[in-house]
């Protein structure tokens, strides 16, 4: 394999403690399919920590979003409003059901959906709003929920980045009738590939269990509530193996240490870089007063694409990997098929060109982080 040019990569998953022990236990107990002991432990832990009526692990956040679209009975021709500056799955999950994604621009400060622009996009076909808590910083949920109430729309929070973040003292993921989490390798808490759907509206719980179990009432059968199970609804296979549940539970056991470690990394970047950033017209993350962030990411917004390209090269020359993020969805091939045009979401377009994410992972050592900050402050925007 060719030698990597990077000494400090962008992301590196790390174990928190009992991962291998719990996997061995799941294997020796001979329950490695879904909803075994460890998956159930993850689900109850998250329910208790977040105060959510029901949490179901899924194979990814993408699949949790697909479940949300099925649960909301999204049909051909329905419209779903979401930010253009997000991962493809936020849109794809609804497009798979035949919906039309309606792209909203983002706020220039938090890079979250611009709540002041949502109302203009609502039509009689709008069925749902899908805010994304970018970098684990809460969207303006008061405004979003009030619009949802006024127009009778469902809210699905894409909380892929935001586990344990809060808005006005309440956990992200507990505002919408549904919310989705990611446990992908890049996330604070991970099992490689994984996710969860948070069901805050109790009337959706039973159907969620069915959709996740191939459209059958197998969950009720396993609980002994019925004597055989059968096909009762649409569905697919959205539940992860308990091997992943075992890995994830070992991480969740240490969630407070993981969050404290990440807070430290985030704050170290912020204090080391603020002055340099201001002098170079580089924007650093803004955390509104009402938000407690999830410490998922530290990013910089360079003045323009050229400056970002130069900074990526500068970091690379020091063996450090800095990476950009989403391409605006309205300008993607599929986004354009839905009518997306340059200029529709100017803030998303600009952020996409200018954003750079810094190495950020639980085991990033202080001396490595110092190499990153030192390399950064030696860079000057031309
Ligand atoms: C906002 C957002 N939603 C959804 C996803 C998809 O997550 P997963 O990889 O768990 O499917 C991502 C990926 O990181 C994301 O950034």
PDB file of N, CA, C and O in Angstrom, residues 136-167:
ATOM      1  N   UNK A 136     -23.772  19.539  15.259  1.00  0.00           N
ATOM      2  CA  UNK A 136     -24.297  19.296  16.612  1.00  0.00           C
ATOM      3  C   UNK A 136     -24.700  20.562  17.344  1.00  0.00           C
ATOM      4  O   UNK A 136     -24.757  20.584  18.570  1.00  0.00           O
ATOM      5  N   UNK A 137     -24.979  21.624  16.570  1.00  0.00           N
ATOM      6  CA  UNK A 137     -25.461  22.882  17.152  1.00  0.00           C
ATOM      7  C   UNK A 137     -26.934  23.011  16.752  1.00  0.00           C
ATOM      8  O   UNK A 137     -27.270  22.918  15.571  1.00  0.00           O
ATOM      9  N   UNK A 138     -27.786  23.227  17.735  1.00  0.00           N
ATOM     10  CA  UNK A 138     -29.234  23.154  17.492  1.00  0.00           C
ATOM     11  C   UNK A 138     -29.754  24.206  16.517  1.00  0.00           C
ATOM     12  O   UNK A 138     -29.311  25.365  16.512  1.00  0.00           O
ATOM     13  N   UNK A 139     -30.714  23.784  15.679  1.00  0.00           N
ATOM     14  CA  UNK A 139     -31.459  24.723  14.825  1.00  0.00           C
ATOM     15  C   UNK A 139     -32.373  25.559  15.707  1.00  0.00           C
ATOM     16  O   UNK A 139     -32.592  25.245  16.877  1.00  0.00           O
ATOM     17  N   UNK A 140     -32.959  26.585  15.115  1.00  0.00           N
ATOM     18  CA  UNK A 140     -33.869  27.471  15.851  1.00  0.00           C
ATOM     19  C   UNK A 140     -35.224  26.753  15.982  1.00  0.00           C
ATOM     20  O   UNK A 140     -36.162  26.995  15.224  1.00  0.00           O
ATOM     21  N   UNK A 141     -35.286  25.840  16.960  1.00  0.00           N
ATOM     22  CA  UNK A 141     -36.416  24.912  17.020  1.00  0.00           C
ATOM     23  C   UNK A 141     -37.729  25.596  17.386  1.00  0.00           C
ATOM     24  O   UNK A 141     -38.791  25.149  16.949  1.00  0.00           O
ATOM     25  N   UNK A 142     -37.697  26.672  18.176  1.00  0.00           N
ATOM     26  CA  UNK A 142     -38.963  27.340  18.523  1.00  0.00           C
ATOM     27  C   UNK A 142     -39.688  27.775  17.252  1.00  0.00           C
ATOM     28  O   UNK A 142     -40.879  27.521  17.085  1.00  0.00           O
ATOM     29  N   UNK A 143     -38.951  28.426  16.345  1.00  0.00           N
ATOM     30  CA  UNK A 143     -39.585  28.907  15.102  1.00  0.00           C
ATOM     31  C   UNK A 143     -40.026  27.733  14.234  1.00  0.00           C
ATOM     32  O   UNK A 143     -41.098  27.754  13.628  1.00  0.00           O
ATOM     33  N   UNK A 144     -39.187  26.711  14.170  1.00  0.00           N
ATOM     34  CA  UNK A 144     -39.487  25.565  13.295  1.00  0.00           C
ATOM     35  C   UNK A 144     -40.728  24.830  13.805  1.00  0.00           C
ATOM     36  O   UNK A 144     -41.644  24.494  13.045  1.00  0.00           O
ATOM     37  N   UNK A 145     -40.809  24.627  15.116  1.00  0.00           N
ATOM     38  CA  UNK A 145     -41.977  23.917  15.672  1.00  0.00           C
ATOM     39  C   UNK A 145     -43.232  24.759  15.529  1.00  0.00           C
ATOM     40  O   UNK A 145     -44.327  24.236  15.293  1.00  0.00           O
ATOM     41  N   UNK A 146     -43.078  26.068  15.657  1.00  0.00           N
ATOM     42  CA  UNK A 146     -44.287  26.891  15.545  1.00  0.00           C
ATOM     43  C   UNK A 146     -44.811  26.887  14.100  1.00  0.00           C
ATOM     44  O   UNK A 146     -46.026  26.794  13.873  1.00  0.00           O
ATOM     45  N   UNK A 147     -43.908  26.896  13.108  1.00  0.00           N
ATOM     46  CA  UNK A 147     -44.360  26.764  11.710  1.00  0.00           C
ATOM     47  C   UNK A 147     -45.014  25.398  11.478  1.00  0.00           C
ATOM     48  O   UNK A 147     -46.047  25.284  10.808  1.00  0.00           O
ATOM     49  N   UNK A 148     -44.399  24.364  12.049  1.00  0.00           N
ATOM     50  CA  UNK A 148     -44.932  23.002  11.872  1.00  0.00           C
ATOM     51  C   UNK A 148     -46.344  22.914  12.449  1.00  0.00           C
ATOM     52  O   UNK A 148     -47.238  22.318  11.837  1.00  0.00           O
ATOM     53  N   UNK A 149     -46.557  23.549  13.602  1.00  0.00           N
ATOM     54  CA  UNK A 149     -47.905  23.541  14.210  1.00  0.00           C
ATOM     55  C   UNK A 149     -48.887  24.298  13.353  1.00  0.00           C
ATOM     56  O   UNK A 149     -49.994  23.829  13.068  1.00  0.00           O
ATOM     57  N   UNK A 150     -48.443  25.481  12.919  1.00  0.00           N
ATOM     58  CA  UNK A 150     -49.339  26.347  12.137  1.00  0.00           C
ATOM     59  C   UNK A 150     -49.787  25.670  10.839  1.00  0.00           C
ATOM     60  O   UNK A 150     -50.947  25.776  10.451  1.00  0.00           O
ATOM     61  N   UNK A 151     -48.872  24.957  10.180  1.00  0.00           N
ATOM     62  CA  UNK A 151     -49.201  24.360   8.870  1.00  0.00           C
ATOM     63  C   UNK A 151     -49.412  22.839   8.952  1.00  0.00           C
ATOM     64  O   UNK A 151     -49.501  22.178   7.921  1.00  0.00           O
ATOM     65  N   UNK A 152     -49.473  22.324  10.173  1.00  0.00           N
ATOM     66  CA  UNK A 152     -49.710  20.895  10.379  1.00  0.00           C
ATOM     67  C   UNK A 152     -48.692  20.011   9.636  1.00  0.00           C
ATOM     68  O   UNK A 152     -49.059  19.132   8.857  1.00  0.00           O
ATOM     69  N   UNK A 153     -47.434  20.282   9.895  1.00  0.00           N
ATOM     70  CA  UNK A 153     -46.353  19.539   9.234  1.00  0.00           C
ATOM     71  C   UNK A 153     -45.612  18.685  10.259  1.00  0.00           C
ATOM     72  O   UNK A 153     -45.482  19.077  11.423  1.00  0.00           O
ATOM     73  N   UNK A 154     -45.127  17.540   9.813  1.00  0.00           N
ATOM     74  CA  UNK A 154     -44.296  16.719  10.695  1.00  0.00           C
ATOM     75  C   UNK A 154     -42.884  17.311  10.738  1.00  0.00           C
ATOM     76  O   UNK A 154     -42.435  17.933   9.775  1.00  0.00           O
ATOM     77  N   UNK A 155     -42.201  17.124  11.855  1.00  0.00           N
ATOM     78  CA  UNK A 155     -40.796  17.526  11.956  1.00  0.00           C
ATOM     79  C   UNK A 155     -39.955  16.279  12.209  1.00  0.00           C
ATOM     80  O   UNK A 155     -40.234  15.504  13.127  1.00  0.00           O
ATOM     81  N   UNK A 156     -38.964  16.082  11.330  1.00  0.00           N
ATOM     82  CA  UNK A 156     -37.989  15.001  11.520  1.00  0.00           C
ATOM     83  C   UNK A 156     -36.643  15.682  11.723  1.00  0.00           C
ATOM     84  O   UNK A 156     -36.155  16.363  10.824  1.00  0.00           O
ATOM     85  N   UNK A 157     -36.066  15.527  12.894  1.00  0.00           N
ATOM     86  CA  UNK A 157     -34.743  16.133  13.125  1.00  0.00           C
ATOM     87  C   UNK A 157     -33.666  15.163  12.620  1.00  0.00           C
ATOM     88  O   UNK A 157     -33.585  14.030  13.085  1.00  0.00           O
ATOM     89  N   UNK A 158     -32.866  15.634  11.664  1.00  0.00           N
ATOM     90  CA  UNK A 158     -31.684  14.849  11.283  1.00  0.00           C
ATOM     91  C   UNK A 158     -30.598  15.253  12.279  1.00  0.00           C
ATOM     92  O   UNK A 158     -29.961  16.300  12.144  1.00  0.00           O
ATOM     93  N   UNK A 159     -30.437  14.392  13.277  1.00  0.00           N
ATOM     94  CA  UNK A 159     -29.509  14.699  14.370  1.00  0.00           C
ATOM     95  C   UNK A 159     -28.246  13.843  14.268  1.00  0.00           C
ATOM     96  O   UNK A 159     -27.652  13.465  15.277  1.00  0.00           O
ATOM     97  N   UNK A 160     -27.843  13.567  13.021  1.00  0.00           N
ATOM     98  CA  UNK A 160     -26.659  12.731  12.790  1.00  0.00           C
ATOM     99  C   UNK A 160     -25.449  13.226  13.580  1.00  0.00           C
ATOM    100  O   UNK A 160     -24.652  12.437  14.059  1.00  0.00           O
ATOM    101  N   UNK A 161     -25.324  14.562  13.726  1.00  0.00           N
ATOM    102  CA  UNK A 161     -24.134  15.118  14.380  1.00  0.00           C
ATOM    103  C   UNK A 161     -24.379  15.430  15.854  1.00  0.00           C
ATOM    104  O   UNK A 161     -23.427  15.769  16.550  1.00  0.00           O
ATOM    105  N   UNK A 162     -25.641  15.413  16.279  1.00  0.00           N
ATOM    106  CA  UNK A 162     -25.962  16.177  17.491  1.00  0.00           C
ATOM    107  C   UNK A 162     -26.303  15.401  18.742  1.00  0.00           C
ATOM    108  O   UNK A 162     -26.906  15.976  19.650  1.00  0.00           O
ATOM    109  N   UNK A 163     -25.917  14.130  18.843  1.00  0.00           N
ATOM    110  CA  UNK A 163     -26.263  13.380  20.049  1.00  0.00           C
ATOM    111  C   UNK A 163     -25.697  14.093  21.284  1.00  0.00           C
ATOM    112  O   UNK A 163     -24.513  14.430  21.305  1.00  0.00           O
ATOM    113  N   UNK A 164     -26.538  14.308  22.277  1.00  0.00           N
ATOM    114  CA  UNK A 164     -26.219  14.959  23.558  1.00  0.00           C
ATOM    115  C   UNK A 164     -26.100  16.479  23.458  1.00  0.00           C
ATOM    116  O   UNK A 164     -25.800  17.133  24.456  1.00  0.00           O
ATOM    117  N   UNK A 165     -26.318  17.050  22.271  1.00  0.00           N
ATOM    118  CA  UNK A 165     -26.424  18.500  22.186  1.00  0.00           C
ATOM    119  C   UNK A 165     -27.797  18.922  22.711  1.00  0.00           C
ATOM    120  O   UNK A 165     -28.727  18.115  22.793  1.00  0.00           O
ATOM    121  N   UNK A 166     -27.919  20.209  23.085  1.00  0.00           N
ATOM    122  CA  UNK A 166     -29.196  20.695  23.609  1.00  0.00           C
ATOM    123  C   UNK A 166     -29.573  22.037  22.987  1.00  0.00           C
ATOM    124  O   UNK A 166     -28.690  22.820  22.606  1.00  0.00           O
ATOM    125  N   UNK A 167     -30.879  22.281  22.930  1.00  0.00           N
ATOM    126  CA  UNK A 167     -31.414  23.593  22.551  1.00  0.00           C
ATOM    127  C   UNK A 167     -32.341  24.016  23.689  1.00  0.00           C
ATOM    128  O   UNK A 167     -33.246  23.250  24.053  1.00  0.00           O
TER     129      UNK A 167
END
